[in-house]
Coordinates of C-alpha atoms and ligand atoms in Angstrom, one line a residue:
M1052 CA 21.3 18.8 0.5
K1053 CA 18.6 20.6 1.8
I1054 CA 15.7 19.0 1.4
A1055 CA 11.6 19.3 2.1
V1056 CA 9.1 16.4 2.0
V1057 CA 5.3 17.6 2.0
G1058 CA 3.6 14.9 3.3
T1059 CA 4.3 13.2 5.9
G1060 CA 2.4 9.4 5.6
Y1061 CA 3.2 6.5 4.7
V1062 CA 6.0 7.1 1.6
G1063 CA 6.4 10.7 3.1
L1064 CA 8.0 9.6 6.6
V1065 CA 9.8 6.7 4.2
T1066 CA 11.0 9.2 2.1
G1067 CA 12.4 11.7 4.6
T1068 CA 13.7 9.4 6.3
C1069 CA 16.4 7.3 4.2
F1070 CA 17.2 10.8 2.8
A1071 CA 18.4 12.0 6.3
E1072 CA 20.3 8.2 6.7
T1073 CA 22.0 9.5 3.6
G1074 CA 23.7 12.4 5.3
N1075 CA 21.0 15.1 3.6
T1076 CA 19.0 17.3 5.9
V1077 CA 15.1 16.5 5.7
T1078 CA 12.4 18.9 7.5
C1079 CA 9.0 16.5 6.8
I1080 CA 6.0 19.2 6.4
D1081 CA 2.5 18.0 7.8
I1082 CA -1.1 19.5 8.2
D1083 CA -1.4 17.2 10.7
E1084 CA -0.8 18.8 14.2
N1085 CA -0.9 15.8 15.9
K1086 CA 1.2 13.7 13.3
V1087 CA 4.4 16.7 13.4
N1088 CA 3.9 16.7 17.6
K1089 CA 4.2 12.8 18.1
L1090 CA 6.9 12.6 15.0
S1091 CA 9.1 15.8 16.8
A1092 CA 8.8 13.8 20.3
G1093 CA 10.3 11.0 18.7
E1094 CA 6.8 9.0 18.4
I1095 CA 6.5 7.4 15.2
T1096 CA 3.2 7.3 13.4
I1097 CA 3.5 4.9 11.0
Y1098 CA 4.2 0.7 11.6
E1099 CA 6.8 -0.5 9.0
P1100 CA 9.5 -3.0 9.6
G1101 CA 13.2 -1.1 10.2
L1102 CA 11.5 2.6 10.1
E1103 CA 12.0 3.6 13.7
K1104 CA 15.1 3.1 14.5
I1105 CA 16.7 4.9 11.6
F1106 CA 13.6 8.0 12.2
L1107 CA 15.1 7.8 15.5
R1108 CA 19.2 8.1 14.7
N1109 CA 18.2 10.6 12.8
L1110 CA 16.2 12.4 14.7
K1111 CA 18.9 12.6 17.2
E1112 CA 21.2 13.6 14.7
E1113 CA 19.0 16.8 13.7
R1114 CA 18.9 15.3 9.8
L1115 CA 15.3 14.8 10.6
F1116 CA 12.9 17.8 11.1
F1117 CA 8.8 18.3 11.2
T1118 CA 6.9 21.2 11.2
T1119 CA 3.7 21.9 9.7
D1120 CA 4.7 25.4 8.6
L1121 CA 5.1 25.0 4.6
A1122 CA 6.7 28.0 4.1
K1123 CA 9.5 27.7 7.2
G1124 CA 10.1 23.8 6.1
V1125 CA 10.7 24.8 2.3
E1126 CA 12.4 27.4 3.2
N1127 CA 16.0 26.7 2.4
A1128 CA 15.3 23.6 0.5
K1129 CA 17.0 22.5 -2.8
V1130 CA 14.8 19.7 -3.5
I1131 CA 10.1 19.3 -2.7
F1132 CA 9.6 16.2 -2.4
L1133 CA 5.3 16.1 -2.7
A1134 CA 4.2 12.9 -0.9
L1135 CA 0.6 14.0 -0.7
P1136 CA -2.7 11.9 -1.0
T1137 CA -4.0 11.7 -4.7
P1138 CA -7.1 9.3 -3.2
P1139 CA -10.4 8.4 -5.5
G1140 CA -12.7 11.3 -6.3
E1141 CA -16.3 10.1 -6.9
D1142 CA -16.0 9.2 -10.2
G1143 CA -12.5 7.2 -9.9
S1144 CA -10.0 9.3 -11.2
A1145 CA -8.0 10.9 -8.6
D1146 CA -8.7 13.6 -6.6
L1147 CA -5.8 16.1 -7.4
K1148 CA -7.1 18.7 -5.0
Y1149 CA -3.8 18.2 -1.9
V1150 CA -1.3 18.1 -4.8
L1151 CA -2.5 21.5 -6.5
G1152 CA -3.3 22.8 -3.7
V1153 CA 0.3 22.8 -1.9
A1154 CA 1.6 23.6 -5.5
A1155 CA -0.1 26.6 -5.7
E1156 CA 0.8 27.3 -2.0
L1157 CA 4.2 27.0 -3.4
G1158 CA 3.8 29.1 -5.8
R1159 CA 3.5 32.5 -3.1
I1160 CA 5.5 31.5 -1.2
I1161 CA 8.8 30.1 -3.0
Q1162 CA 11.5 33.0 -3.2
P1163 CA 13.1 33.8 -6.2
G1164 CA 17.0 33.6 -7.0
Q1165 CA 17.0 30.2 -4.9
Y1166 CA 16.2 27.8 -8.3
K1167 CA 14.5 24.7 -6.3
V1168 CA 13.1 21.5 -8.2
I1169 CA 9.4 20.3 -7.2
V1170 CA 9.1 16.6 -7.5
D1171 CA 5.9 14.3 -7.7
K1172 CA 6.4 11.8 -5.6
S1173 CA 2.6 11.3 -5.1
T1174 CA 0.9 9.4 -7.5
V1175 CA -0.5 10.7 -10.3
P1176 CA -2.6 11.2 -14.0
V1177 CA -0.6 11.4 -17.1
G1178 CA -0.6 15.6 -17.2
T1179 CA -0.5 16.5 -13.6
G1180 CA 3.5 18.1 -13.4
E1181 CA 2.5 20.6 -16.3
R1182 CA -0.7 21.5 -14.0
V1183 CA 1.8 21.5 -11.2
E1184 CA 4.1 24.0 -13.0
A1185 CA 0.8 26.0 -14.2
A1186 CA -0.6 25.9 -10.3
I1187 CA 3.3 27.3 -9.1
I1188 CA 3.4 30.3 -12.1
E1189 CA -0.4 31.3 -10.8
S1190 CA 0.3 31.4 -7.8
S1191 CA 3.8 33.6 -8.2
K1192 CA 2.2 36.1 -10.6
A1193 CA 0.1 37.1 -8.4
A1194 CA 2.4 37.2 -5.2
L1195 CA 5.4 38.8 -7.2
G1196 CA 3.2 41.2 -9.0
N1197 CA 4.7 43.3 -12.3
G1198 CA 4.5 40.5 -14.8
Q1199 CA 7.1 38.6 -13.5
D1200 CA 6.5 34.4 -13.0
L1201 CA 9.5 31.7 -10.9
K1202 CA 8.8 30.0 -14.1
T1203 CA 10.8 32.2 -15.8
L1204 CA 12.8 34.0 -13.5
G1205 CA 14.2 30.4 -13.9
A1206 CA 13.4 29.8 -9.8
F1207 CA 11.7 26.1 -10.3
D1208 CA 11.4 22.8 -12.5
V1209 CA 9.1 20.2 -11.4
V1210 CA 9.7 16.7 -12.1
S1211 CA 8.0 13.1 -12.0
N1212 CA 10.0 10.6 -9.5
P1213 CA 6.8 8.2 -9.0
E1214 CA 7.6 5.9 -5.9
F1215 CA 7.0 2.2 -5.6
L1216 CA 8.1 1.1 -2.3
R1217 CA 5.8 -1.5 -1.0
E1218 CA 4.4 -1.3 2.6
G1219 CA 6.4 -3.5 5.0
V1220 CA 9.6 -3.5 3.5
A1221 CA 9.8 0.2 2.2
V1222 CA 12.6 0.8 3.6
D1223 CA 14.3 -1.7 2.2
D1224 CA 12.6 -0.8 -1.5
F1225 CA 14.0 3.2 -0.7
M1226 CA 17.0 2.6 0.2
K1227 CA 17.6 0.0 -2.9
P1228 CA 15.1 0.8 -5.3
D1229 CA 15.1 -1.9 -8.2
R1230 CA 15.0 1.3 -10.5
V1231 CA 15.3 4.6 -9.8
V1232 CA 12.6 6.7 -12.5
I1233 CA 12.7 10.5 -12.9
G1234 CA 10.6 12.4 -15.2
A1235 CA 12.5 15.8 -16.3
G1236 CA 12.4 18.3 -18.9
S1237 CA 15.6 20.1 -17.7
D1238 CA 19.6 19.1 -16.8
K1239 CA 19.7 21.1 -14.4
A1240 CA 16.6 18.9 -12.5
R1241 CA 18.4 15.9 -13.8
K1242 CA 21.7 16.6 -12.0
L1243 CA 20.2 17.1 -9.0
M1244 CA 18.0 14.3 -8.4
S1245 CA 21.3 11.8 -9.5
D1246 CA 23.1 13.1 -6.8
L1247 CA 20.1 13.1 -4.1
Y1248 CA 19.7 9.0 -5.7
A1249 CA 23.5 8.3 -6.3
P1250 CA 24.1 6.3 -2.7
F1251 CA 20.7 4.1 -3.8
V1252 CA 22.1 2.9 -6.6
R1253 CA 25.6 2.8 -5.9
Q1254 CA 25.2 -1.2 -7.2
G1255 CA 24.2 -0.5 -10.2
N1256 CA 20.1 -0.4 -10.5
P1257 CA 19.7 2.1 -12.7
V1258 CA 18.1 5.8 -12.4
I1259 CA 15.7 5.7 -15.4
F1260 CA 15.4 9.0 -17.3
M1261 CA 12.6 10.0 -19.2
D1262 CA 10.4 12.8 -19.8
L1263 CA 7.4 13.8 -17.2
R1264 CA 4.2 12.4 -19.0
S1265 CA 6.1 8.7 -19.1
A1266 CA 7.1 8.7 -15.9
E1267 CA 3.8 9.6 -14.9
L1268 CA 2.4 6.7 -16.4
T1269 CA 4.9 4.4 -16.0
K1270 CA 3.6 4.2 -12.2
Y1271 CA 0.5 3.1 -12.8
A1272 CA 1.3 1.0 -15.3
A1273 CA 3.7 -1.2 -12.9
N1274 CA 0.3 -0.9 -10.5
S1275 CA -2.0 -1.6 -13.1
F1276 CA 0.4 -5.1 -14.2
L1277 CA 0.6 -6.3 -10.6
A1278 CA -2.9 -6.1 -10.3
T1279 CA -3.5 -8.1 -13.5
K1280 CA -1.0 -10.6 -12.5
I1281 CA -3.6 -11.2 -9.0
S1282 CA -6.5 -11.0 -10.7
F1283 CA -4.9 -13.9 -13.2
M1284 CA -4.4 -16.0 -10.5
N1285 CA -7.3 -16.0 -8.7
E1286 CA -9.6 -16.6 -11.7
I1287 CA -7.2 -19.3 -12.5
A1288 CA -7.8 -20.5 -9.1
Q1289 CA -11.5 -20.1 -9.2
L1290 CA -10.6 -22.2 -12.0
C1291 CA -8.6 -24.9 -10.0
E1292 CA -12.0 -24.9 -7.4
R1293 CA -14.1 -26.0 -10.6
L1294 CA -12.0 -28.4 -12.4
G1295 CA -10.1 -30.4 -9.2
A1296 CA -7.0 -28.8 -10.2
D1297 CA -4.4 -27.4 -7.3
V1298 CA -3.5 -23.8 -7.9
D1299 CA -0.7 -23.9 -5.7
M1300 CA 0.9 -27.3 -8.4
V1301 CA -0.5 -24.6 -11.4
R1302 CA 1.4 -21.6 -10.0
R1303 CA 4.8 -23.6 -9.5
G1304 CA 4.3 -24.9 -13.2
I1305 CA 4.1 -21.4 -14.8
G1306 CA 6.3 -19.4 -12.8
S1307 CA 9.5 -21.6 -13.2
D1308 CA 9.3 -20.0 -16.6
E1309 CA 10.7 -16.9 -16.5
R1310 CA 8.5 -15.4 -18.9
I1311 CA 6.7 -15.0 -16.0
G1312 CA 8.2 -15.0 -13.2
K1313 CA 7.4 -16.7 -9.9
R1314 CA 6.2 -13.3 -7.5
F1315 CA 3.0 -12.6 -7.7
L1316 CA 0.6 -15.9 -9.0
F1317 CA -0.6 -16.7 -5.5
P1318 CA -4.2 -16.5 -5.6
G1319 CA -6.0 -15.1 -2.4
I1320 CA -9.2 -12.8 -1.6
G1321 CA -8.6 -9.9 -3.7
Y1322 CA -5.8 -7.0 -3.5
G1323 CA -6.3 -4.1 -1.7
G1324 CA -4.3 -1.5 -0.1
S1325 CA -4.2 2.3 -0.8
C1326 CA -2.8 2.0 -3.8
F1327 CA -4.0 -1.1 -6.7
P1328 CA -7.4 -0.4 -6.1
K1329 CA -7.3 3.3 -6.6
D1330 CA -4.6 3.1 -9.5
V1331 CA -6.1 0.5 -11.6
Q1332 CA -9.3 3.0 -11.3
A1333 CA -7.4 5.8 -12.0
L1334 CA -6.1 4.6 -15.4
V1335 CA -9.2 3.0 -16.9
K1336 CA -10.6 7.0 -15.8
S1337 CA -7.9 8.0 -17.6
S1338 CA -7.9 6.2 -20.3
G1339 CA -12.1 6.6 -20.5
E1340 CA -10.7 10.2 -21.3
V1341 CA -9.2 10.4 -24.3
D1342 CA -11.7 7.8 -25.9
Y1343 CA -9.6 4.3 -25.1
D1344 CA -11.7 1.9 -23.5
F1345 CA -8.8 -0.2 -21.4
K1346 CA -11.0 -3.7 -21.6
I1347 CA -8.3 -5.8 -19.6
L1348 CA -8.4 -3.3 -16.5
N1349 CA -12.0 -2.9 -16.3
A1350 CA -11.8 -7.4 -15.8
V1351 CA -9.2 -6.7 -13.6
M1352 CA -11.3 -4.6 -11.0
D1353 CA -14.3 -6.4 -11.9
V1354 CA -12.7 -9.8 -10.7
N1355 CA -11.2 -8.3 -7.9
E1356 CA -14.3 -7.2 -6.5
K1357 CA -15.7 -10.8 -6.6
Q1358 CA -12.8 -12.2 -5.0
K1359 CA -12.8 -10.3 -2.1
L1360 CA -16.1 -12.4 -1.3
H1361 CA -15.5 -15.0 -2.3
L1362 CA -14.3 -16.8 1.0
F1363 CA -17.7 -15.3 2.8
H1364 CA -19.9 -17.5 -0.2
R1365 CA -18.1 -19.7 0.9
I1366 CA -18.1 -19.6 4.6
R1367 CA -22.2 -19.0 3.5
N1368 CA -22.2 -22.5 1.4
Y1369 CA -21.1 -24.2 4.6
Y1370 CA -23.6 -23.4 7.1
G1371 CA -26.4 -22.3 5.0
D1372 CA -27.3 -18.4 4.4
D1373 CA -28.2 -17.2 8.3
L1374 CA -25.3 -16.7 10.1
S1375 CA -27.1 -15.5 12.8
G1376 CA -25.5 -17.1 15.9
K1377 CA -22.5 -17.9 14.7
Q1378 CA -19.0 -16.5 16.2
F1379 CA -15.8 -16.1 13.7
A1380 CA -12.4 -15.9 14.9
L1381 CA -11.0 -13.6 12.4
W1382 CA -6.8 -13.6 12.1
G1383 CA -5.4 -10.3 10.4
L1384 CA -6.7 -7.4 9.6
A1385 CA -4.3 -5.6 7.5
F1386 CA -4.1 -5.7 3.9
K1387 CA -1.1 -7.3 3.8
P1388 CA 1.3 -8.2 6.4
N1389 CA 4.2 -6.6 8.0
T1390 CA 2.2 -3.2 8.0
D1391 CA -0.7 -1.4 9.9
D1392 CA -2.5 -0.1 6.6
I1393 CA -6.2 -0.9 6.7
R1394 CA -7.0 0.5 3.7
E1395 CA -9.4 -1.0 1.5
A1396 CA -8.4 -4.6 3.5
P1397 CA -10.0 -7.4 1.9
A1398 CA -10.8 -8.5 5.4
L1399 CA -12.8 -5.6 6.3
Y1400 CA -15.2 -6.6 3.6
I1401 CA -15.3 -9.9 4.8
I1402 CA -16.1 -8.5 8.7
D1403 CA -19.2 -6.3 6.5
A1404 CA -20.2 -9.5 4.9
L1405 CA -20.5 -11.3 8.0
I1406 CA -21.9 -8.9 10.5
N1407 CA -24.7 -8.7 7.4
A1408 CA -25.6 -12.2 7.8
G1409 CA -25.8 -11.6 11.2
A1410 CA -22.3 -13.5 12.4
T1411 CA -20.6 -11.8 15.4
V1412 CA -16.5 -11.8 15.1
T1413 CA -13.2 -11.3 17.0
A1414 CA -10.3 -10.9 15.6
Y1415 CA -6.7 -10.6 15.9
D1416 CA -4.2 -8.9 14.3
P1417 CA -0.6 -7.9 15.3
E1418 CA -0.2 -4.7 13.9
A1419 CA -3.3 -3.4 12.8
M1420 CA -5.7 -3.6 15.5
S1421 CA -6.3 0.0 16.3
N1422 CA -6.5 1.4 12.8
V1423 CA -9.6 -1.0 12.7
K1424 CA -10.6 -0.3 16.4
R1425 CA -10.7 3.4 15.0
L1426 CA -12.9 2.5 11.6
I1427 CA -15.5 0.7 12.7
G1428 CA -15.7 0.5 16.6
D1429 CA -17.1 -2.4 18.7
K1430 CA -19.2 -3.3 15.4
I1431 CA -16.5 -6.5 16.5
S1432 CA -14.5 -8.0 19.2
Y1433 CA -10.1 -7.9 19.6
A1434 CA -8.5 -10.2 20.7
E1435 CA -5.2 -10.2 22.6
N1436 CA -3.7 -12.5 20.8
Q1437 CA -3.9 -14.6 17.7
Y1438 CA -5.3 -18.2 20.2
D1439 CA -7.4 -15.7 22.3
C1440 CA -9.0 -15.0 19.7
L1441 CA -11.0 -18.5 19.1
N1442 CA -12.2 -18.5 22.3
N1443 CA -16.0 -19.6 21.3
A1444 CA -14.9 -19.1 17.7
D1445 CA -17.3 -22.6 15.1
A1446 CA -14.5 -21.3 12.8
L1447 CA -11.0 -19.7 11.9
I1448 CA -10.8 -17.4 9.1
I1449 CA -7.4 -16.4 7.7
A1450 CA -7.3 -12.7 5.9
T1451 CA -3.8 -11.9 6.5
E1452 CA -0.7 -13.9 5.9
W1453 CA 1.7 -12.8 8.9
N1454 CA 4.1 -14.4 9.1
E1455 CA 3.4 -15.4 12.9
F1456 CA 0.1 -16.8 12.0
R1457 CA 2.0 -19.9 9.3
T1458 CA 2.8 -22.4 12.1
P1459 CA 1.1 -22.1 14.7
D1460 CA -0.1 -24.6 17.6
F1461 CA -2.2 -26.6 16.5
L1462 CA -3.1 -27.9 18.8
K1463 CA -4.2 -24.7 20.7
I1464 CA -6.3 -23.7 18.0
V1465 CA -8.5 -27.4 19.1
R1466 CA -8.5 -26.5 22.4
N1467 CA -10.1 -23.4 21.9
L1468 CA -12.1 -23.5 18.1
K1469 CA -15.7 -25.3 19.2
K1470 CA -14.8 -26.7 15.7
K1471 CA -12.4 -28.1 13.9
V1472 CA -13.2 -25.8 11.1
I1473 CA -10.7 -23.2 9.1
F1474 CA -11.8 -20.4 6.0
D1475 CA -8.2 -19.3 4.9
G1476 CA -7.6 -16.9 2.4
R1477 CA -4.3 -17.0 2.2
N1478 CA -3.2 -20.6 1.8
L1479 CA -1.1 -20.6 4.8
F1480 CA -0.8 -24.3 5.9
D1481 CA -0.6 -27.9 3.8
V1482 CA -3.9 -29.2 2.5
V1483 CA -3.2 -32.6 3.4
A1484 CA -1.5 -32.2 6.9
I1485 CA -4.0 -29.5 8.3
Q1486 CA -7.2 -32.5 7.3
E1487 CA -4.3 -35.2 8.7
L1488 CA -4.8 -32.9 11.8
G1489 CA -8.4 -33.5 11.6
F1490 CA -9.4 -29.9 10.4
Y1491 CA -12.6 -29.2 8.0
Y1492 CA -10.0 -27.0 6.1
E1493 CA -11.3 -24.4 2.8
S1494 CA -8.8 -22.3 0.9
I1495 CA -8.3 -20.5 -1.9
G1496 CA -7.6 -23.1 -5.6
R1497 CA -7.0 -25.8 -4.1
P1498 CA -8.8 -29.2 -2.8
T1499 CA -11.4 -30.2 0.1
L1500 CA -10.4 -32.9 1.5
T1501 CA -12.3 -33.6 4.0
A1502 CA -16.4 -33.7 4.0
K1503 CA -18.5 -31.2 5.9
Ligands
LIG1014 P1 -0.8 9.0 3.3 O1 -2.6 9.6 3.6 O2 -0.2 8.3 4.5 O3 -0.3 10.2 3.7 C1 -0.2 11.6 3.2 C2 -0.2 12.6 4.2 O4 0.2 13.9 3.4 C3 -0.7 13.0 5.3 O5 0.2 12.8 6.4 C4 -1.4 13.6 5.4 O6 -1.4 14.4 6.8 C5 -0.3 14.5 4.7 N1 -1.7 15.7 3.6 C6 -2.6 16.4 3.0 N2 -2.4 17.4 2.8 C7 -1.5 18.0 3.1 C8 -0.8 18.8 3.0 N3 -1.9 20.0 2.4 N4 0.5 20.0 3.3 C9 1.2 18.5 4.2 N5 0.4 18.0 4.1 C10 -0.7 17.4 3.9 O7 -0.9 8.6 2.1 P2 0.5 7.9 1.3 O8 0.4 6.3 1.1 O9 1.9 8.0 1.7 O10 0.6 7.9 0.0 C11 1.2 9.1 -0.7 C12 1.4 9.0 -2.2 O11 2.3 8.1 -2.9 C13 -0.6 9.1 -3.1 O12 -0.3 9.1 -4.3 C14 -0.1 7.4 -3.4 O13 -0.6 6.7 -4.4 C15 1.7 7.0 -3.7 N6 2.4 5.9 -3.3 C16 2.2 5.5 -2.1 C17 2.7 4.3 -2.0 C18 2.6 3.3 -0.6 O14 2.2 2.3 -0.2 N7 1.7 4.1 0.1 C19 3.0 3.6 -2.5 C20 3.8 3.9 -3.4 C21 3.0 5.5 -3.7

């Protein structure tokens, strides 16, 4: 099948590459000329495990193309995916200018006579599918004249197909999805989508068909539920710290109950990334628009805001309010491991707080340093590796649970740090073992055994 993917970021590039991998011919369109040039030349623009290999293979086999020209890109496509940004607007609602802007352009470009399915893969509020359809109808009316529009000519349907991939394991998630959600109102569109996804659900994972509005809400409900789980565990961790309990034990105790499940029960320094913060906020905003006060989600956001600075407050409790003259080594900048994505990364909030309190920071991250450099430049220093990062530092702070931080060479840590002090926002080390090595060690929701 010929497919177009508009927007070639984390979702668009994975979507386009994976559909090419199952034999389709895919053209990815992006307004960022630099990105398109790099991708066309075989240079991958994001770090995502396993992606580069299949990207290069499909580029070479001429099943994957990149262009900035929307008209050319969608010309022969049967299915057009929109994988465009939906960032939070000033009031917290999802900003739909990219999605609706491209929809209007499509209305001018698409020729009647060749049926196309326009698939919204971006995370969008309920009712967006209808607005996309209206935008296409409106601009096609102006383009076609004679009172005609693409909808009455039967030239397109709009489908909602929210994306559930997780950065860091995006290729796996896309190739073997737990489920595929498709919101569609027409049999023709359902059939095309079903054919397209067949290779990905051969093991029987469900393709769940529903109406457009339910599909749109499903994505927000999923992300909001997961964010709720995280904030819930962060509150349990706060209680553990005050009551002398160990959150690791509590987590294991509740996670073995099948109704609760083992996953997403790890406390930390707040959820970040490009999805949870903005999606929870957007769902609260959507709820307000229909006079519903989504109380739980307001609390989820509130807890997360506080949790992002919890580790910083503990650092300040340890050293006092004025951190001038203190130097910190920071392991981890990405909002989670196995990605270079730093959008809403908790590490950035900790950096800000440390710098404002007078401290200096040297950071190391296996993949995200160039993105951070671009964002904050020389506000902090950057180390070549995780051990150089420790030189002359008063303490080590851990903000991202990269695997290579899990079993480090503690002798090197001791040698390079000025003092054996670790503030761990990701609970990487065994509390007893690390304190036996002589470290002063604070983590989240677990006891601190050694005195200051
Ligand atoms: P992104 O910012 O990485 O990528 C968006 C791309 O769209 C960029 O390359 C940008 O240049 C391009 N773009 C902007 N305007 C354009 C236009 N008019 N024409 C063509 N290209 C244009 O965003 P992302 O992380 O891939 O997210 C895309 C959508 O998917 C969002 O709605 C997001 O909420 C949702 N989503 C993201 C994830 C994730 O893990 N990143 C997961 C599921 C869903």
